[in-house]
Short mmCIF file of N, CA and C in Angstrom, two decimals:
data_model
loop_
_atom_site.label_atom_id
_atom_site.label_comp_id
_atom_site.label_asym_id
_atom_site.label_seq_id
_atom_site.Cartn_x
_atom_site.Cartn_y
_atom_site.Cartn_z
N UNK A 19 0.85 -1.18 0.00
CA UNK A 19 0.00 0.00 0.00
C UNK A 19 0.90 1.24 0.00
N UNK A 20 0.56 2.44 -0.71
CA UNK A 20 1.17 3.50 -0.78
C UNK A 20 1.79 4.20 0.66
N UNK A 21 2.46 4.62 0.50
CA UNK A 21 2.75 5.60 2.02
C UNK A 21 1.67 6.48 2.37
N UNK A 22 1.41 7.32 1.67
CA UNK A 22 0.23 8.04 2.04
C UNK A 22 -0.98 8.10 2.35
N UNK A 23 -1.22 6.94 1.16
CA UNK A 23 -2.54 6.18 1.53
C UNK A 23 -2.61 5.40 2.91
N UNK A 24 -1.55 4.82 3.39
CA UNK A 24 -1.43 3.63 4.98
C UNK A 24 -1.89 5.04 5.64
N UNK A 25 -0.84 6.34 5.55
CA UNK A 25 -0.35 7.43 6.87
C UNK A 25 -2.02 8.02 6.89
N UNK A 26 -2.87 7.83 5.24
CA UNK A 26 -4.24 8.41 5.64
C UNK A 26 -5.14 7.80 5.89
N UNK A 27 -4.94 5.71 6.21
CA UNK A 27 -6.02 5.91 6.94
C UNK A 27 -5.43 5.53 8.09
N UNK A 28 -4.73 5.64 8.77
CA UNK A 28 -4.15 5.43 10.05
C UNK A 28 -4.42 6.96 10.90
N UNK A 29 -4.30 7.60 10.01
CA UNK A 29 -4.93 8.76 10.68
C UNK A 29 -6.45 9.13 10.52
N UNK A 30 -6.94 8.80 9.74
CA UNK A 30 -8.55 8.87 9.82
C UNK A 30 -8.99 8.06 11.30
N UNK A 31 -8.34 6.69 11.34
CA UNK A 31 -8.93 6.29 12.14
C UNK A 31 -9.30 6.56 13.38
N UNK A 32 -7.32 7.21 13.42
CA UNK A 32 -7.35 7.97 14.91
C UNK A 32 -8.28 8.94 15.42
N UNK A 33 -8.33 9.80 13.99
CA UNK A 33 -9.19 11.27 14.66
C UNK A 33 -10.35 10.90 13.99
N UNK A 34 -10.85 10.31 12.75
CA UNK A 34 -12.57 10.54 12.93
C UNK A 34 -12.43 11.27 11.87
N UNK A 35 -11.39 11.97 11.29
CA UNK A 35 -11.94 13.13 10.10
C UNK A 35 -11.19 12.28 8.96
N UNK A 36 -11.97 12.64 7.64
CA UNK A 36 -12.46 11.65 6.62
C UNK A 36 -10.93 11.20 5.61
N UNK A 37 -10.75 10.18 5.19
CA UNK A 37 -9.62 10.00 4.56
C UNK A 37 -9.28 10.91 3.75
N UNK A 38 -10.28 11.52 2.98
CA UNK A 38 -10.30 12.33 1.85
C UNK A 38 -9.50 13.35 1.94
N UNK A 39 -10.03 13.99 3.66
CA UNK A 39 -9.32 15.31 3.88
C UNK A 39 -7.49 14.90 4.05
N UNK A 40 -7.07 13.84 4.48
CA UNK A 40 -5.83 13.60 4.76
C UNK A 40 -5.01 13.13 3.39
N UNK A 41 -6.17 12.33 2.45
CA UNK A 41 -5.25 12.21 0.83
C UNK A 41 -5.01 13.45 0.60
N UNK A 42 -6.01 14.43 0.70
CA UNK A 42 -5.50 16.13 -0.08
C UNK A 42 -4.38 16.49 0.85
N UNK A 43 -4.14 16.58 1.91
CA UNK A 43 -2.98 17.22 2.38
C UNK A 43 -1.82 16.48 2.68
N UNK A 44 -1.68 14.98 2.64
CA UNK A 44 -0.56 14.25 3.45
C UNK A 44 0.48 15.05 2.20
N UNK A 45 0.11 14.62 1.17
CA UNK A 45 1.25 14.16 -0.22
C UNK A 45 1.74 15.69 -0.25
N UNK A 46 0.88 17.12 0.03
CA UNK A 46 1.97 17.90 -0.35
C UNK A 46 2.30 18.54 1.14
N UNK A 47 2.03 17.93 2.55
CA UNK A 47 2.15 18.59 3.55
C UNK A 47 3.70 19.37 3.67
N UNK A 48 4.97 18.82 2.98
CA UNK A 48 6.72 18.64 2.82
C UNK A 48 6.64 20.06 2.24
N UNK A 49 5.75 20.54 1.49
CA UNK A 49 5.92 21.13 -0.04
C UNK A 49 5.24 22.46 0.80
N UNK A 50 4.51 23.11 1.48
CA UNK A 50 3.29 23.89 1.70
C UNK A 50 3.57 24.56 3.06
N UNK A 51 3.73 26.23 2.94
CA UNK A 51 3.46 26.42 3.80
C UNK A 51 2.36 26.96 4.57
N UNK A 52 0.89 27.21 4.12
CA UNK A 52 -0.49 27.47 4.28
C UNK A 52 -1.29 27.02 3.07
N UNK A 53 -2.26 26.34 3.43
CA UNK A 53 -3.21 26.43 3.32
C UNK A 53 -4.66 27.38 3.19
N UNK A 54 -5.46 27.12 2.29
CA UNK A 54 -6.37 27.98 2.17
C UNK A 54 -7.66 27.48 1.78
N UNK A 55 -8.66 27.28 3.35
CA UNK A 55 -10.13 26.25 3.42
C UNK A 55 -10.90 26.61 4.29
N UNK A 56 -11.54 26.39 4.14
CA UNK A 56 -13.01 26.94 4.73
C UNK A 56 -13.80 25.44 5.54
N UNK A 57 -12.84 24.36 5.45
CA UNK A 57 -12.99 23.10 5.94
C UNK A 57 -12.32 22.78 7.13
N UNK A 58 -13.45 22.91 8.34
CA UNK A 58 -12.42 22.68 9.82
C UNK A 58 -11.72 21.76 9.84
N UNK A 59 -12.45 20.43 9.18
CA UNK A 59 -11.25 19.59 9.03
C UNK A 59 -9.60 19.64 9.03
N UNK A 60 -9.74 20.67 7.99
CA UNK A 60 -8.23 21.08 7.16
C UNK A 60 -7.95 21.72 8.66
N UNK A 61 -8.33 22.51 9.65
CA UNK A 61 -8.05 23.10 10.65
C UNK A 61 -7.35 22.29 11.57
N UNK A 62 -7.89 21.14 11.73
CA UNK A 62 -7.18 20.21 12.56
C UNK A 62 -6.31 19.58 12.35
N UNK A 63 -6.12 19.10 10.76
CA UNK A 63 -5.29 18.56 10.26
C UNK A 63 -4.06 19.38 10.32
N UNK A 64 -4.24 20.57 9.90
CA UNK A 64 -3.33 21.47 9.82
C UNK A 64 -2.18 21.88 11.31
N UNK A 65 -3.06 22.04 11.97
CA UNK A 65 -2.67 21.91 13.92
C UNK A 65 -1.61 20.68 13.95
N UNK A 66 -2.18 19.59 13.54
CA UNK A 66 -1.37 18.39 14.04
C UNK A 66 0.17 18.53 13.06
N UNK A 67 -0.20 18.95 11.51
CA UNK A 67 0.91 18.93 10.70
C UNK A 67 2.17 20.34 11.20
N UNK A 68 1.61 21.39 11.58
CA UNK A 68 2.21 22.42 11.85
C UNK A 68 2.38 22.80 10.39
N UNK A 69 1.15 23.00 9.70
CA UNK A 69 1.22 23.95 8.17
C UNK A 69 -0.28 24.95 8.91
N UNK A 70 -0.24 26.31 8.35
CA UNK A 70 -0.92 27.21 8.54
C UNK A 70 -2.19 26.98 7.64
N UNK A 71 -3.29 26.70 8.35
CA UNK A 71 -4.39 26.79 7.50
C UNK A 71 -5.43 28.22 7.54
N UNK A 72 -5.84 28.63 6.95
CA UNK A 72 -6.15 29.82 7.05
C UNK A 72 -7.68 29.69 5.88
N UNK A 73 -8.87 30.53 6.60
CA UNK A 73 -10.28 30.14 6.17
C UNK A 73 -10.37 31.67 5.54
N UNK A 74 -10.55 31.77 4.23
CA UNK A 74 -10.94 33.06 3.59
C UNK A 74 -11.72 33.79 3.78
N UNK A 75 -13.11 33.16 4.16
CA UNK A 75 -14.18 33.98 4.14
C UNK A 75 -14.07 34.50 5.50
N UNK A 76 -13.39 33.79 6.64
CA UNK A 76 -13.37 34.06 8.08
C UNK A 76 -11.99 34.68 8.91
N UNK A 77 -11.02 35.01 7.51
CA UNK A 77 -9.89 35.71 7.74
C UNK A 77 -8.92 34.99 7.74
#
């Protein structure tokens, strides 16, 4: 199984938030330094990765 794919659902499982959100960010988490979503998800994810997520409509 891919690396990213194992690291996303090993982490879905842990926290509950959806694989989907962790395929979009594992692969370029190396590459990125903010983010830009309006998806709390991405909020939490973001917390644990230490990349800046930041919600547009909410600043």
């Amino acid at each position: 199984m891919p690396g990213h794919l194992k690291d996303a659902l090993e982490e879905s499982a842990k926290t509950g938030i959806h694989i989907w959100d962790y395929l979009c960010f594992l692969p370029v988490k190396d590459y990125i330094d903010v983010v830009y979503s309006c998806d709390i998800h991405f909020q939490n994810i973001g917390e644990e990765l230490n990349v800046e997520v930041i919600n547009p409509p909410g600043g």
